[in-house]
């Protein structure tokens, strides 16, 4: 997203200079922004899930199940935004995206294997979505543990440098427009045709 890109760009120089103070100030600013975005995403997402799950015209799935599926997805995305995205930006700027990819591969492999096994026992779709949400939390926790061990100097209480994350508002608007443009037709079709 927009803040991640802006944070990445802002972090390149201080990472190359090993300027821990500036890295902390940029991550601190990113932390504040991502927490606000995560909370906003959670609120808007739950409102949208409430509205969407009740405008479905025909479906074999209950409205409560549809709502809960959305909520599980919204909660894990909101958690990721609020608590992990700043660390993703740091790892990407430090050319350690392979760490993110490795963690993602391992957690996805474990969750998909578990889901395949459990499907043979005819478990509920909600339980499958719950497993996916829990896997997302585990992924985030592993990233957090790695960051705490690798970047021991990180201090989120450092004075935030919002001015270092230039253009983030423009990038957020662009990303939001893109999400609406790509998602709206799918939501409208599934909402009206089932």
Short mmCIF file of C-alpha atoms in Angstrom, two decimals:
data_model
loop_
_atom_site.label_atom_id
_atom_site.label_comp_id
_atom_site.label_asym_id
_atom_site.label_seq_id
_atom_site.Cartn_x
_atom_site.Cartn_y
_atom_site.Cartn_z
CA UNK A 1 0.00 0.00 0.00
CA UNK A 2 0.81 3.67 -0.01
CA UNK A 3 2.23 4.06 3.49
CA UNK A 4 4.41 0.98 3.03
CA UNK A 5 5.91 2.38 -0.17
CA UNK A 6 6.43 5.80 1.39
CA UNK A 7 8.04 4.20 4.46
CA UNK A 8 10.28 2.03 2.26
CA UNK A 9 11.54 5.06 0.35
CA UNK A 10 12.12 7.00 3.57
CA UNK A 11 14.02 4.09 5.16
CA UNK A 12 16.53 3.41 2.37
CA UNK A 13 18.93 6.20 3.28
CA UNK A 14 19.00 5.76 7.09
CA UNK A 15 19.38 1.99 6.71
CA UNK A 16 22.38 2.46 4.41
CA UNK A 17 23.91 4.91 6.90
CA UNK A 18 22.96 2.76 9.93
CA UNK A 19 21.19 5.81 11.36
CA UNK A 20 19.19 4.10 14.11
CA UNK A 21 17.64 7.34 15.37
CA UNK A 22 16.18 8.20 11.94
CA UNK A 23 15.04 4.60 11.38
CA UNK A 24 13.22 4.73 14.72
CA UNK A 25 11.58 8.07 13.93
CA UNK A 26 10.32 6.80 10.55
CA UNK A 27 9.10 3.48 11.99
CA UNK A 28 7.46 5.40 14.85
CA UNK A 29 5.58 7.59 12.36
CA UNK A 30 4.63 4.53 10.30
CA UNK A 31 3.43 2.80 13.46
CA UNK A 32 1.05 5.65 14.31
CA UNK A 33 -0.31 5.84 10.76
CA UNK A 34 -0.75 2.07 10.41
CA UNK A 35 -2.56 1.83 13.77
CA UNK A 36 -5.02 4.52 12.67
CA UNK A 37 -5.50 2.80 9.30
CA UNK A 38 -5.97 -0.58 10.97
CA UNK A 39 -8.65 0.80 13.28
CA UNK A 40 -10.37 2.61 10.40
CA UNK A 41 -10.23 -0.55 8.27
CA UNK A 42 -11.76 -2.56 11.13
CA UNK A 43 -14.67 -0.13 11.63
CA UNK A 44 -15.40 0.40 7.92
CA UNK A 45 -14.95 -3.30 7.21
CA UNK A 46 -17.44 -4.38 9.88
CA UNK A 47 -19.96 -1.81 8.68
CA UNK A 48 -19.47 -2.94 5.06
CA UNK A 49 -19.71 -6.63 6.08
CA UNK A 50 -22.95 -5.90 7.95
CA UNK A 51 -24.49 -4.15 4.96
CA UNK A 52 -23.17 -6.59 2.35
CA UNK A 53 -24.18 -9.74 4.20
CA UNK A 54 -27.78 -8.51 4.34
CA UNK A 55 -28.08 -7.46 0.68
CA UNK A 56 -27.26 -10.92 -0.66
CA UNK A 57 -30.30 -11.85 -2.70
CA UNK A 58 -29.92 -15.60 -2.90
CA UNK A 59 -27.40 -17.86 -1.26
CA UNK A 60 -27.29 -21.31 0.27
CA UNK A 61 -25.05 -19.89 3.00
CA UNK A 62 -26.69 -18.21 6.00
CA UNK A 63 -26.36 -14.45 6.41
CA UNK A 64 -24.61 -14.94 9.76
CA UNK A 65 -22.03 -17.23 8.15
CA UNK A 66 -21.41 -14.72 5.35
CA UNK A 67 -21.01 -11.94 7.92
CA UNK A 68 -18.59 -14.00 10.06
CA UNK A 69 -16.49 -14.93 7.03
CA UNK A 70 -16.08 -11.23 6.28
CA UNK A 71 -15.35 -10.42 9.92
CA UNK A 72 -12.64 -13.09 10.18
CA UNK A 73 -10.94 -11.63 7.10
CA UNK A 74 -11.35 -8.05 8.33
CA UNK A 75 -9.93 -8.82 11.79
CA UNK A 76 -6.80 -10.49 10.44
CA UNK A 77 -6.24 -7.70 7.89
CA UNK A 78 -6.77 -5.02 10.53
CA UNK A 79 -4.34 -6.77 12.89
CA UNK A 80 -1.76 -6.99 10.11
CA UNK A 81 -2.18 -3.29 9.28
CA UNK A 82 -2.06 -2.16 12.89
CA UNK A 83 0.82 -4.23 14.18
CA UNK A 84 2.96 -5.70 11.39
CA UNK A 85 3.03 -3.49 8.27
CA UNK A 86 5.65 -1.14 9.72
CA UNK A 87 7.95 -4.15 10.14
CA UNK A 88 7.24 -5.35 6.61
CA UNK A 89 8.29 -1.92 5.35
CA UNK A 90 11.52 -2.13 7.36
CA UNK A 91 12.38 -5.61 6.06
CA UNK A 92 11.64 -4.60 2.47
CA UNK A 93 13.77 -1.47 2.74
CA UNK A 94 16.58 -3.54 4.28
CA UNK A 95 16.48 -6.00 1.34
CA UNK A 96 15.18 -8.78 3.58
CA UNK A 97 11.90 -9.43 1.81
CA UNK A 98 13.00 -13.04 1.48
CA UNK A 99 12.36 -13.35 5.23
CA UNK A 100 8.76 -12.25 4.70
CA UNK A 101 8.40 -14.68 1.80
CA UNK A 102 9.86 -17.58 3.79
CA UNK A 103 7.57 -16.95 6.76
CA UNK A 104 4.60 -16.65 4.40
CA UNK A 105 5.45 -19.93 2.63
CA UNK A 106 5.86 -21.83 5.89
CA UNK A 107 2.66 -20.54 7.52
CA UNK A 108 0.61 -21.01 4.32
CA UNK A 109 1.93 -24.54 3.86
CA UNK A 110 1.03 -25.46 7.43
CA UNK A 111 -2.45 -23.90 7.23
CA UNK A 112 -3.29 -25.37 3.82
CA UNK A 113 -2.13 -28.82 4.92
CA UNK A 114 -4.25 -28.57 8.05
CA UNK A 115 -7.24 -27.41 6.01
CA UNK A 116 -6.87 -30.28 3.52
CA UNK A 117 -6.74 -32.77 6.40
CA UNK A 118 -9.75 -31.23 8.16
CA UNK A 119 -11.85 -31.04 4.98
CA UNK A 120 -11.78 -34.85 4.94
CA UNK A 121 -13.61 -34.70 8.29
CA UNK A 122 -16.36 -32.49 6.82
CA UNK A 123 -15.66 -29.48 9.05
CA UNK A 124 -17.56 -26.24 8.76
CA UNK A 125 -16.46 -23.51 6.37
CA UNK A 126 -16.34 -21.10 9.31
CA UNK A 127 -13.75 -23.26 11.02
CA UNK A 128 -11.65 -23.19 7.85
CA UNK A 129 -11.85 -19.38 7.79
CA UNK A 130 -10.95 -19.31 11.48
CA UNK A 131 -7.86 -21.43 10.77
CA UNK A 132 -6.85 -19.02 8.00
CA UNK A 133 -7.29 -16.07 10.39
CA UNK A 134 -5.24 -17.77 13.11
CA UNK A 135 -2.52 -18.56 10.56
CA UNK A 136 -2.42 -14.88 9.66
CA UNK A 137 -1.90 -14.03 13.34
CA UNK A 138 0.86 -16.63 13.62
CA UNK A 139 2.53 -15.18 10.51
CA UNK A 140 2.45 -11.71 12.09
CA UNK A 141 3.79 -12.96 15.41
CA UNK A 142 6.72 -14.71 13.71
CA UNK A 143 7.56 -11.50 11.83
CA UNK A 144 7.39 -9.57 15.11
CA UNK A 145 9.72 -12.05 16.85
CA UNK A 146 12.21 -11.88 13.97
CA UNK A 147 12.18 -8.06 14.03
CA UNK A 148 12.74 -7.92 17.79
CA UNK A 149 15.76 -10.22 17.48
CA UNK A 150 17.28 -8.66 14.35
CA UNK A 151 16.64 -4.97 15.06
CA UNK A 152 17.24 -4.73 18.80
CA UNK A 153 17.60 -0.95 18.59
CA UNK A 154 14.00 -0.39 17.45
CA UNK A 155 12.09 2.03 19.64
CA UNK A 156 8.51 2.88 18.65
CA UNK A 157 8.40 5.62 21.27
CA UNK A 158 10.93 7.72 19.34
CA UNK A 159 9.70 11.13 18.14
CA UNK A 160 7.84 10.33 14.87
CA UNK A 161 9.03 11.96 11.64
CA UNK A 162 5.87 12.23 9.60
CA UNK A 163 7.61 14.60 7.19
CA UNK A 164 9.92 11.76 6.11
CA UNK A 165 6.95 9.77 4.79
CA UNK A 166 6.16 12.13 1.95
CA UNK A 167 3.32 11.54 -0.48
CA UNK A 168 1.67 8.90 1.66
CA UNK A 169 -1.76 10.57 1.47
CA UNK A 170 -1.61 10.55 -2.33
CA UNK A 171 -0.60 6.90 -2.32
CA UNK A 172 -3.43 6.01 0.08
CA UNK A 173 -6.01 7.69 -2.18
CA UNK A 174 -4.58 5.86 -5.20
CA UNK A 175 -4.64 2.52 -3.37
CA UNK A 176 -8.19 3.07 -2.08
CA UNK A 177 -9.39 3.96 -5.56
CA UNK A 178 -7.74 0.83 -6.94
CA UNK A 179 -9.35 -1.40 -4.29
CA UNK A 180 -12.80 0.06 -4.95
CA UNK A 181 -12.37 -0.22 -8.72
CA UNK A 182 -11.29 -3.87 -8.53
CA UNK A 183 -13.70 -5.01 -5.78
CA UNK A 184 -16.95 -3.24 -6.54
CA UNK A 185 -17.97 -5.29 -9.61
CA UNK A 186 -17.34 -8.55 -7.75
CA UNK A 187 -19.34 -7.40 -4.73
CA UNK A 188 -22.22 -6.16 -6.86
CA UNK A 189 -22.40 -9.34 -8.94
CA UNK A 190 -22.19 -11.67 -5.94
CA UNK A 191 -24.62 -9.52 -4.00
CA UNK A 192 -27.28 -9.50 -6.69
CA UNK A 193 -26.80 -12.90 -8.36
CA UNK A 194 -25.74 -14.91 -5.34
#
